[in-house]
Short mmCIF file of C-alpha atoms in Angstrom, two decimals:
data_model
loop_
_atom_site.label_atom_id
_atom_site.label_comp_id
_atom_site.label_asym_id
_atom_site.label_seq_id
_atom_site.Cartn_x
_atom_site.Cartn_y
_atom_site.Cartn_z
CA MET A 1 67.51 125.00 83.12
CA THR A 2 71.15 124.04 83.69
CA ASN A 3 70.09 121.35 86.17
CA PHE A 4 67.69 119.93 83.55
CA TRP A 5 70.51 119.23 81.08
CA ILE A 6 72.73 117.79 83.83
CA LEU A 7 69.93 115.49 85.02
CA LEU A 8 69.15 114.48 81.41
CA ALA A 9 72.76 113.40 80.84
CA ILE A 10 72.76 111.43 84.10
CA ALA A 11 69.43 109.78 83.23
CA VAL A 12 70.67 108.72 79.78
CA TYR A 13 73.80 107.27 81.39
CA MET A 14 71.75 105.29 83.93
CA VAL A 15 69.43 103.89 81.26
CA ALA A 16 72.45 102.86 79.16
CA MET A 17 73.88 100.87 82.08
CA VAL A 18 70.62 98.93 82.52
CA TYR A 19 70.43 98.33 78.75
CA ILE A 20 73.88 96.73 78.84
CA GLY A 21 72.60 94.38 81.52
CA VAL A 22 69.73 93.37 79.23
CA LEU A 23 72.14 92.74 76.32
CA PHE A 24 74.18 90.29 78.37
CA SER A 25 71.24 88.58 80.06
CA LYS A 26 71.09 85.74 77.52
CA LYS A 27 74.76 84.86 77.99
CA ASN A 28 74.23 83.55 81.50
CA GLY A 29 73.56 79.85 81.08
CA SER A 30 75.07 78.81 84.41
CA SER A 31 76.17 80.26 87.72
CA ASP A 32 79.76 80.11 86.43
CA ASP A 33 78.70 82.38 83.55
CA PHE A 34 76.89 84.68 85.96
CA TYR A 35 79.78 85.04 88.41
CA LEU A 36 82.85 84.64 86.17
CA GLY A 37 81.64 85.29 82.63
CA ALA A 38 82.74 81.77 81.59
CA ARG A 39 86.31 83.16 81.51
CA LYS A 40 85.63 85.12 78.31
CA LEU A 41 86.87 88.61 79.16
CA GLY A 42 89.19 90.32 76.70
CA PRO A 43 92.33 92.19 77.81
CA TRP A 44 90.79 95.67 77.72
CA VAL A 45 87.67 94.72 79.67
CA THR A 46 89.78 92.74 82.14
CA ALA A 47 92.14 95.65 82.74
CA MET A 48 89.66 98.49 82.92
CA SER A 49 86.95 96.64 84.84
CA ALA A 50 89.54 95.66 87.46
CA GLU A 51 90.75 99.23 87.89
CA ALA A 52 87.36 100.92 87.64
CA SER A 53 85.97 98.57 90.29
CA ASP A 54 89.02 99.34 92.42
CA MET A 55 89.12 103.14 92.34
CA SER A 56 85.52 103.95 93.38
CA SER A 57 84.59 107.53 94.33
CA TRP A 58 87.98 107.87 96.01
CA LEU A 59 89.54 108.74 92.64
CA LEU A 60 87.18 111.60 91.76
CA MET A 61 86.34 112.85 95.25
CA GLY A 62 88.73 111.63 97.95
CA LEU A 63 92.05 112.05 96.13
CA PRO A 64 91.58 115.58 94.75
CA GLY A 65 89.90 116.65 97.99
CA LEU A 66 92.83 115.50 100.09
CA ALA A 67 95.34 117.16 97.75
CA LEU A 68 93.41 120.42 97.96
CA ALA A 69 93.15 120.41 101.74
CA ALA A 70 96.48 118.97 102.88
CA GLY A 71 98.94 119.30 100.02
CA ILE A 72 100.94 116.71 98.16
CA ALA A 73 102.61 114.51 100.81
CA GLU A 74 99.82 112.17 101.91
CA VAL A 75 98.20 111.81 98.49
CA PHE A 76 101.56 111.19 96.83
CA TRP A 77 102.59 108.35 99.17
CA THR A 78 99.11 106.82 99.15
CA ALA A 79 98.93 106.98 95.35
CA LEU A 80 102.45 105.55 95.08
CA GLY A 81 101.48 102.63 97.32
CA LEU A 82 98.36 101.98 95.27
CA PHE A 83 100.26 102.20 91.99
CA LEU A 84 102.97 99.78 93.17
CA GLY A 85 100.34 97.44 94.59
CA THR A 86 98.45 97.50 91.30
CA TYR A 87 101.54 96.79 89.21
CA VAL A 88 102.92 93.99 91.41
CA ASN A 89 99.49 92.37 91.65
CA TRP A 90 99.21 92.25 87.85
CA LEU A 91 102.86 91.20 87.49
CA ILE A 92 103.07 88.25 89.87
CA VAL A 93 99.54 87.25 90.88
CA ALA A 94 97.35 87.61 87.79
CA LYS A 95 98.70 84.88 85.50
CA ARG A 96 99.40 82.29 88.18
CA LEU A 97 95.96 82.77 89.72
CA ARG A 98 94.34 82.47 86.28
CA VAL A 99 96.14 79.17 85.65
CA TYR A 100 95.61 77.81 89.17
CA SER A 101 91.92 78.70 89.33
CA GLU A 102 91.23 76.99 85.99
CA LYS A 103 93.23 73.90 86.92
CA THR A 104 91.31 73.57 90.19
CA SER A 105 87.94 74.49 88.56
CA SER A 106 87.48 77.43 90.94
CA SER A 107 85.01 80.19 90.10
CA THR A 108 85.19 82.12 93.39
CA ILE A 109 87.99 83.02 95.79
CA PRO A 110 86.65 80.73 98.57
CA ASP A 111 86.49 77.92 95.98
CA PHE A 112 90.12 78.54 95.08
CA PHE A 113 91.24 78.31 98.71
CA ALA A 114 89.32 75.08 99.30
CA ASN A 115 90.42 73.44 96.05
CA ARG A 116 94.04 74.58 96.32
CA PHE A 117 94.43 73.01 99.77
CA ARG A 118 91.99 70.08 99.24
CA ASP A 119 89.86 71.09 102.20
CA LYS A 120 86.87 68.76 101.97
CA SER A 121 85.37 69.81 105.30
CA GLY A 122 83.95 73.00 103.82
CA LEU A 123 85.29 75.02 106.74
CA LEU A 124 87.78 77.01 104.68
CA VAL A 125 85.09 77.90 102.13
CA ALA A 126 82.68 78.92 104.89
CA ILE A 127 85.20 81.13 106.70
CA ALA A 128 86.30 82.88 103.50
CA ALA A 129 82.69 83.36 102.34
CA ILE A 130 81.61 84.80 105.68
CA ILE A 131 84.51 87.28 105.65
CA ILE A 132 83.60 88.37 102.11
CA ILE A 133 79.96 88.90 103.06
CA MET A 134 80.89 90.61 106.34
CA PHE A 135 83.11 93.19 104.67
CA PHE A 136 81.45 93.57 101.26
CA VAL A 137 77.87 94.22 102.39
CA PRO A 138 78.78 97.43 104.27
CA TYR A 139 81.33 98.23 101.53
CA THR A 140 78.49 98.06 98.99
CA GLY A 141 76.38 100.18 101.32
CA SER A 142 79.09 102.84 101.34
CA GLY A 143 78.68 103.13 97.57
CA PHE A 144 74.92 103.57 97.90
CA ALA A 145 75.54 106.20 100.59
CA ALA A 146 77.93 108.08 98.30
CA ILE A 147 75.24 108.23 95.59
CA GLY A 148 72.69 109.53 98.09
CA LYS A 149 75.04 112.23 99.37
CA LEU A 150 76.07 113.25 95.85
CA MET A 151 72.53 113.70 94.52
CA ASN A 152 71.41 115.40 97.73
CA SER A 153 74.23 117.95 97.60
CA LEU A 154 73.83 118.57 93.86
CA PHE A 155 70.09 118.78 93.39
CA GLY A 156 68.63 118.77 96.89
CA MET A 157 67.13 115.30 96.36
CA ASP A 158 66.10 113.42 99.46
CA TYR A 159 69.13 111.36 100.57
CA HIS A 160 67.16 108.15 101.09
CA LEU A 161 65.30 108.41 97.78
CA ALA A 162 68.49 109.06 95.81
CA MET A 163 70.33 106.27 97.61
CA ILE A 164 67.54 103.74 96.95
CA LEU A 165 67.23 104.73 93.28
CA GLY A 166 70.99 104.31 92.84
CA ALA A 167 70.87 100.91 94.52
CA ILE A 168 67.98 99.79 92.30
CA ILE A 169 69.78 100.77 89.08
CA ILE A 170 73.05 99.06 90.07
CA ALA A 171 71.19 95.96 91.23
CA ALA A 172 69.10 95.89 88.05
CA TYR A 173 71.91 95.63 85.51
CA THR A 174 73.90 93.31 87.80
CA ILE A 175 70.96 90.96 88.39
CA ILE A 176 70.02 90.92 84.71
CA GLY A 177 73.47 90.67 83.13
CA GLY A 178 75.76 89.24 85.81
CA PHE A 179 79.56 89.40 85.64
CA LEU A 180 79.80 90.16 81.92
CA ALA A 181 77.41 93.09 82.25
CA ALA A 182 79.20 94.41 85.33
CA SER A 183 82.59 94.12 83.64
CA THR A 184 81.42 95.77 80.42
CA THR A 185 79.75 98.63 82.27
CA ASP A 186 82.97 99.01 84.25
CA LEU A 187 84.87 99.49 80.99
CA ILE A 188 82.42 102.18 79.87
CA GLN A 189 82.49 103.77 83.30
CA SER A 190 86.31 103.93 83.24
CA ILE A 191 86.11 105.79 79.92
CA ILE A 192 83.62 108.28 81.37
CA MET A 193 85.81 108.72 84.45
CA THR A 194 88.82 109.46 82.24
CA MET A 195 86.91 111.97 80.13
CA SER A 196 85.67 113.67 83.28
CA LEU A 197 89.19 114.05 84.65
CA VAL A 198 90.51 115.51 81.39
CA VAL A 199 87.67 118.03 80.94
CA VAL A 200 87.85 119.15 84.57
CA VAL A 201 91.62 119.64 84.62
CA VAL A 202 91.64 121.59 81.31
CA PHE A 203 88.74 123.84 82.31
CA GLY A 204 90.10 124.26 85.83
CA LEU A 205 93.51 125.30 84.55
CA SER A 206 92.00 127.85 82.17
CA ASN A 207 90.24 129.50 85.11
CA ALA A 208 93.26 129.28 87.39
CA GLY A 209 95.58 131.22 85.10
CA GLY A 210 97.55 128.30 83.69
CA ILE A 211 100.16 125.91 85.04
CA ALA A 212 102.73 128.61 85.79
CA ASN A 213 100.32 130.60 87.93
CA VAL A 214 99.19 127.48 89.80
CA GLY A 215 102.82 126.57 90.47
CA ASN A 216 103.67 130.04 91.74
CA ILE A 217 100.73 130.15 94.17
CA VAL A 218 101.08 126.68 95.73
CA GLY A 219 104.88 126.96 95.73
CA GLU A 220 104.64 129.74 98.31
CA LEU A 221 102.48 127.71 100.70
CA PRO A 222 104.39 126.14 103.63
CA GLY A 223 104.69 122.39 103.08
CA TYR A 224 102.12 122.20 100.29
CA ILE A 225 104.36 120.62 97.64
CA SER A 226 106.70 118.86 100.11
CA LEU A 227 106.77 115.05 100.30
CA THR A 228 107.61 115.11 104.03
CA SER A 229 105.28 117.86 105.25
CA ALA A 230 101.52 118.28 105.37
CA TYR A 231 100.00 121.67 104.62
CA SER A 232 97.56 123.45 106.90
CA PRO A 233 96.50 127.13 106.98
CA SER A 234 98.30 127.51 110.31
CA GLY A 235 101.59 126.13 108.93
CA ALA A 236 103.27 122.93 107.76
CA THR A 237 103.26 119.83 109.94
CA ASN A 238 105.66 116.90 109.78
CA PHE A 239 104.74 113.93 107.59
CA GLY A 240 107.44 111.55 108.71
CA PHE A 241 108.61 107.99 108.13
CA LEU A 242 105.80 106.32 110.08
CA ALA A 243 103.12 108.22 108.18
CA ILE A 244 104.79 107.42 104.85
CA VAL A 245 104.97 103.69 105.60
CA SER A 246 101.38 103.69 106.82
CA THR A 247 100.06 105.30 103.64
CA LEU A 248 102.23 103.17 101.36
CA ALA A 249 100.68 100.11 103.03
CA TRP A 250 97.43 100.72 101.15
CA GLY A 251 99.08 98.94 98.24
CA LEU A 252 99.10 95.65 100.18
CA GLY A 253 95.33 95.52 99.97
CA TYR A 254 95.32 94.59 96.28
CA PHE A 255 96.52 91.04 96.89
CA GLY A 256 93.34 90.25 98.82
CA MET A 257 90.60 92.09 96.92
CA PRO A 258 88.12 89.43 95.68
CA HIS A 259 86.52 91.65 93.01
CA ILE A 260 89.93 92.40 91.47
CA LEU A 261 91.23 88.83 91.73
CA LEU A 262 88.10 87.59 89.96
CA ARG A 263 89.06 89.68 86.92
CA PHE A 264 92.38 87.83 86.71
CA MET A 265 90.50 84.53 86.81
CA ALA A 266 88.01 85.60 84.11
CA ILE A 267 90.26 86.61 81.19
CA ASP A 268 89.88 84.38 78.14
CA ASP A 269 93.63 83.86 77.56
CA LYS A 270 96.28 83.94 80.28
CA ASN A 271 98.84 85.24 77.78
CA LYS A 272 96.79 88.41 77.30
CA LEU A 273 97.34 89.41 80.91
CA LYS A 274 100.58 91.19 79.99
CA GLN A 275 98.59 93.50 77.73
CA SER A 276 96.00 93.99 80.47
CA ARG A 277 98.76 94.82 82.95
CA ARG A 278 100.13 97.55 80.71
CA ILE A 279 96.69 99.04 80.11
CA ALA A 280 95.79 98.93 83.80
CA THR A 281 99.01 100.38 85.19
CA VAL A 282 99.15 103.22 82.65
CA TRP A 283 95.54 104.15 83.38
CA VAL A 284 96.03 104.03 87.15
CA PHE A 285 99.15 106.21 86.98
CA VAL A 286 97.64 108.81 84.64
CA SER A 287 94.24 108.98 86.33
CA MET A 288 95.66 109.37 89.86
CA ALA A 289 98.17 111.98 88.69
CA ILE A 290 95.40 114.05 87.05
CA ALA A 291 93.13 113.66 90.10
CA ILE A 292 95.88 114.95 92.40
CA PHE A 293 96.61 117.86 90.06
CA ILE A 294 92.90 118.76 90.02
CA GLY A 295 93.11 119.13 93.79
CA VAL A 296 96.07 121.51 93.42
CA VAL A 297 94.26 123.52 90.74
CA GLY A 298 91.17 123.51 92.93
CA TYR A 299 93.12 125.16 95.76
CA VAL A 300 94.05 128.03 93.43
CA LEU A 301 90.45 128.41 92.21
CA VAL A 302 89.20 128.65 95.79
CA ASN A 303 92.07 130.93 96.81
CA ASN A 304 91.33 133.28 93.89
CA GLY A 305 87.62 133.39 94.70
CA VAL A 306 86.55 131.63 91.52
CA LEU A 307 84.87 128.91 93.59
CA THR A 308 83.36 128.80 97.06
CA LEU A 309 83.91 125.43 98.69
CA THR A 310 82.75 124.00 102.01
CA ASP A 311 83.87 120.41 101.41
CA PRO A 312 87.20 119.76 99.59
CA GLU A 313 85.88 116.46 98.20
CA ARG A 314 83.31 118.41 96.16
CA ILE A 315 85.95 120.19 94.08
CA ILE A 316 85.26 118.28 90.84
CA ILE A 317 81.52 118.76 91.34
CA GLU A 318 81.95 122.51 91.80
CA ILE A 319 84.20 122.81 88.74
CA ALA A 320 81.61 120.86 86.73
CA LYS A 321 78.82 123.19 87.91
CA LEU A 322 80.90 126.22 86.90
CA PHE A 323 81.53 124.64 83.50
CA ALA A 324 77.79 123.96 83.07
CA GLN A 325 76.91 127.66 83.20
CA ASN A 326 78.33 128.39 79.73
CA SER A 327 75.67 126.73 77.53
CA TRP A 328 73.30 123.80 77.23
CA PHE A 329 76.11 121.77 75.66
CA THR A 330 78.52 122.40 78.53
CA ALA A 331 75.68 121.56 80.92
CA ILE A 332 75.36 118.15 79.24
CA VAL A 333 79.13 117.67 79.47
CA ALA A 334 78.90 118.64 83.15
CA GLY A 335 76.23 115.97 83.50
CA LEU A 336 78.68 113.45 82.04
CA ILE A 337 81.30 114.61 84.54
CA ILE A 338 78.83 114.00 87.38
CA SER A 339 78.07 110.67 85.72
CA GLY A 340 81.81 109.97 85.93
CA ILE A 341 81.61 110.30 89.70
CA LEU A 342 78.55 108.05 89.72
CA ALA A 343 80.45 105.65 87.45
CA SER A 344 83.31 105.44 89.91
CA ILE A 345 80.83 104.52 92.64
CA MET A 346 78.75 102.11 90.56
CA SER A 347 81.71 100.24 89.07
CA THR A 348 82.84 99.32 92.56
CA ALA A 349 79.40 98.57 93.99
CA ASP A 350 78.37 96.14 91.22
CA SER A 351 81.57 94.11 91.64
CA GLN A 352 81.15 94.01 95.39
CA MET A 353 77.55 92.87 95.07
CA LEU A 354 78.58 90.00 92.79
CA ALA A 355 81.44 88.93 95.06
CA ALA A 356 79.24 88.96 98.17
CA SER A 357 76.35 87.19 96.47
CA SER A 358 78.62 84.51 94.97
CA SER A 359 79.94 83.76 98.44
CA ALA A 360 76.41 83.45 99.78
CA SER A 361 74.86 81.46 96.92
CA GLU A 362 77.74 79.33 95.62
CA ASN A 363 79.90 78.86 98.71
CA ILE A 364 77.23 78.57 101.38
CA ILE A 365 73.72 77.90 100.00
CA LYS A 366 74.70 75.59 97.13
CA ARG A 367 77.67 73.89 98.82
CA PHE A 368 76.06 73.14 102.16
CA PHE A 369 72.31 72.97 101.50
CA PHE A 370 71.47 72.27 97.83
CA LYS A 371 74.41 70.44 96.27
CA ASN A 372 72.38 69.05 93.35
CA MET A 373 70.82 72.37 92.36
CA SER A 374 70.03 72.67 88.63
CA GLN A 375 71.71 75.32 86.48
CA LYS A 376 68.46 77.28 86.13
CA ALA A 377 67.86 77.18 89.87
CA SER A 378 71.47 78.18 90.48
CA ILE A 379 71.08 81.27 88.28
CA ASN A 380 67.86 82.21 90.07
CA VAL A 381 69.50 81.84 93.47
CA ALA A 382 72.42 83.94 92.25
CA ARG A 383 70.09 86.73 91.20
CA ILE A 384 68.08 86.56 94.40
CA THR A 385 71.23 86.81 96.52
CA VAL A 386 72.35 89.89 94.55
CA ALA A 387 68.98 91.45 95.40
CA VAL A 388 69.34 90.51 99.07
CA VAL A 389 72.87 91.93 99.23
CA SER A 390 71.52 95.14 97.67
CA VAL A 391 68.79 95.41 100.31
CA LEU A 392 71.29 94.83 103.11
CA GLY A 393 73.57 97.46 101.56
CA VAL A 394 70.69 99.94 101.65
CA VAL A 395 70.13 99.13 105.33
CA PHE A 396 73.81 99.81 106.11
CA ALA A 397 73.65 103.06 104.13
CA TRP A 398 70.47 104.34 105.78
CA ASN A 399 72.29 106.74 108.10
CA PRO A 400 73.19 109.82 105.98
CA ASN A 401 75.89 110.78 108.47
CA SER A 402 77.88 107.56 108.06
CA SER A 403 81.52 107.98 106.97
CA VAL A 404 82.08 106.52 103.51
CA PHE A 405 85.86 106.79 103.83
CA GLU A 406 85.97 104.99 107.20
CA ILE A 407 83.94 102.06 105.85
CA VAL A 408 86.07 101.77 102.71
CA SER A 409 89.33 102.02 104.67
CA PHE A 410 88.24 99.33 107.13
CA ALA A 411 86.96 96.91 104.46
CA TRP A 412 90.13 97.41 102.38
CA ALA A 413 92.25 96.51 105.40
CA GLY A 414 90.03 93.54 106.21
CA PHE A 415 90.34 91.95 102.77
CA GLY A 416 93.99 92.86 102.39
CA ALA A 417 94.98 91.22 105.68
CA ALA A 418 92.60 88.23 105.64
CA PHE A 419 93.13 87.19 102.00
CA GLY A 420 96.24 88.98 100.71
CA PRO A 421 98.89 86.87 102.49
CA ILE A 422 97.20 83.52 101.86
CA VAL A 423 96.73 84.35 98.14
CA LEU A 424 100.47 85.03 97.87
CA PHE A 425 101.52 81.98 99.88
CA ALA A 426 99.06 79.72 98.05
CA LEU A 427 100.53 80.79 94.73
CA PHE A 428 104.23 80.89 95.63
CA TRP A 429 104.99 78.60 98.61
CA LYS A 430 104.24 74.93 98.09
CA ARG A 431 104.69 74.10 101.78
CA THR A 432 101.58 76.09 102.67
CA ASN A 433 98.82 73.79 103.90
CA LYS A 434 95.18 74.15 104.82
CA PHE A 435 95.97 74.64 108.50
CA GLY A 436 98.23 77.55 107.62
CA ALA A 437 95.46 78.93 105.40
CA PHE A 438 92.96 78.75 108.27
CA ALA A 439 95.40 80.45 110.61
CA GLY A 440 96.33 83.20 108.13
CA ILE A 441 92.76 84.15 107.25
CA LEU A 442 91.60 84.20 110.86
CA ALA A 443 94.70 85.97 112.17
CA GLY A 444 94.53 88.62 109.45
CA GLY A 445 90.84 89.38 109.94
CA ALA A 446 91.06 89.37 113.73
CA SER A 447 94.18 91.55 113.74
CA VAL A 448 92.44 94.25 111.70
CA LEU A 449 89.62 94.38 114.24
CA LEU A 450 91.92 94.38 117.26
CA TRP A 451 94.35 96.92 115.85
CA LYS A 452 91.68 99.39 114.80
CA PHE A 453 89.48 99.20 117.88
CA VAL A 454 91.95 98.31 120.65
CA VAL A 455 95.64 98.81 119.79
CA ALA A 456 95.44 102.11 117.84
CA PRO A 457 93.15 103.85 120.38
CA PHE A 458 95.48 102.66 123.18
CA GLY A 459 98.43 104.18 121.28
CA VAL A 460 96.64 107.51 120.82
CA LYS A 461 95.62 107.63 124.48
CA ASN A 462 99.13 106.89 125.75
CA GLY A 463 101.17 108.88 123.25
CA LEU A 464 102.52 105.79 121.46
CA ASP A 465 102.34 107.18 117.95
CA PHE A 466 103.96 104.13 116.34
CA LEU A 467 100.82 102.13 117.20
CA ASN A 468 98.55 104.59 115.41
CA ILE A 469 99.22 103.27 111.91
CA TYR A 470 96.92 101.89 109.24
CA GLU A 471 95.74 98.53 110.57
CA LEU A 472 96.38 96.76 107.27
CA LEU A 473 100.18 96.82 107.71
CA PRO A 474 100.49 95.05 111.10
CA ALA A 475 97.60 92.70 110.30
CA PHE A 476 99.22 91.69 106.98
CA ILE A 477 102.46 90.87 108.80
CA ILE A 478 100.67 88.91 111.55
CA SER A 479 98.69 86.91 108.98
CA SER A 480 101.87 86.06 107.05
CA LEU A 481 103.63 84.88 110.21
CA ALA A 482 100.62 82.76 111.15
CA ILE A 483 100.64 81.04 107.75
CA VAL A 484 104.34 80.21 107.91
CA ILE A 485 104.44 79.08 111.54
CA VAL A 486 101.29 76.93 111.45
CA SER A 487 102.16 75.38 108.07
CA LEU A 488 105.61 74.36 109.35
CA LEU A 489 104.22 72.96 112.61
CA THR A 490 101.62 70.80 110.88
CA LYS A 491 101.64 68.04 108.30
CA ALA A 492 103.10 68.86 104.89
CA PRO A 493 100.72 68.92 101.89
CA GLU A 494 100.03 65.65 100.06
CA GLN A 495 102.10 64.82 96.99
CA GLU A 496 99.10 65.41 94.74
CA ILE A 497 98.96 69.05 95.93
CA ILE A 498 102.72 69.46 95.47
CA ASP A 499 102.56 68.06 91.94
CA GLU A 500 99.72 70.40 91.02
CA PHE A 501 101.66 73.35 92.47
CA ASN A 502 104.69 72.46 90.33
CA GLU A 503 102.53 72.10 87.20
CA VAL A 504 101.14 75.59 87.73
CA LYS A 505 104.59 76.97 88.49
CA ASN A 506 105.97 75.53 85.24
CA ASP A 507 103.02 76.64 83.11
CA LYS A 508 104.46 79.51 81.06
#
């Protein structure tokens, strides 16, 4: 009977998401409306949709699971890098990108690159669009896979059936309602995620004997609460400078995430971005802190025999199941907690689907094959490409043994290195030209591939530990160097581009 109430709460949540898509369906009069919401997002939706689409299942599964299994060090430095990356991205990128994208009439990230550097060949758009599709399709698939694994582990549902149903629901409200629906559902999903974290940490603490008891137990574990040691049952291991720098580097990824950058471009008033920044950074800090603490509390619950756990990433799920046993009402609340995990997955997947489909329909199909496409046809193509991206995501997610974390980590590095440096240089260095942009994007993307599959394995094999770092960091540096060197060795931008850059710079 408990499972009935949990499933009922999840079903109501899913239906509500599709209903939101229907509500916003009539507001999509053009492809610009569908992909950017006609730049009508308010500060709260802008902030929370950006962060909800960023955090994914990592917030409610990966972060507490890692804290439970390995202690504080790695999660602290990773969370610190993500927090700093979030704040700096909102502080220096958001407003200038909003102004620049409107001035250049850019509705996608590839459009912005092409219009910023006056690349009329279409090559810059094509390269950027291909990279977005290449990384976002499997990234979307990882979200579908996470849904399949979650429902299979919770209720014994067939992995493929659960994964396909999840994909259909996400695709449905995204296809029907577009960017506005995705952003609004992201806001609601962020609220559900927050409620889930609060309920879980309060209930978990009550069963763990309170904060003092939790502190006493983990304080006696070797390296568990250290910032320079990693805990393991056999004893603490060193978490040194190289590991700290590598985990902090996750924060660099924010500068190149298309689905986050699009939120900056879509706000209705650039002057409201300060309010959005405050909302976003406070939420990120509080939510990550609670998620980490849940992992610590979870260790005590397992240690005391309150919970039996085979996978650390299931700690919130297991606490929710324990909570559900009290009454039908707590079972419904537990269903909302599970919906919070689904929300974290869905809020990322819908944004990724839109970003990938916009690159396919707007930057490739419409730009190169059907330049005079009508608005109605453009909307239809947009919706069809979302459906195609969803199908491809299902194909990538078909293997139930695929590693969600590995896919997410790789895609994050790919976007961060390919787009992060050129976004920063495009906004803040007027000497950057289209040749530097080409070089930076290609060097960043290629470096991620080479470092992950060639350099890092070589380092592991030969005992060169300094090479076994997160590929985003070296690739980001290589991309930045490529932009600077190639831009300086080639012709300076035209005066028209310089004047536009100065206008944006002076727009307060």
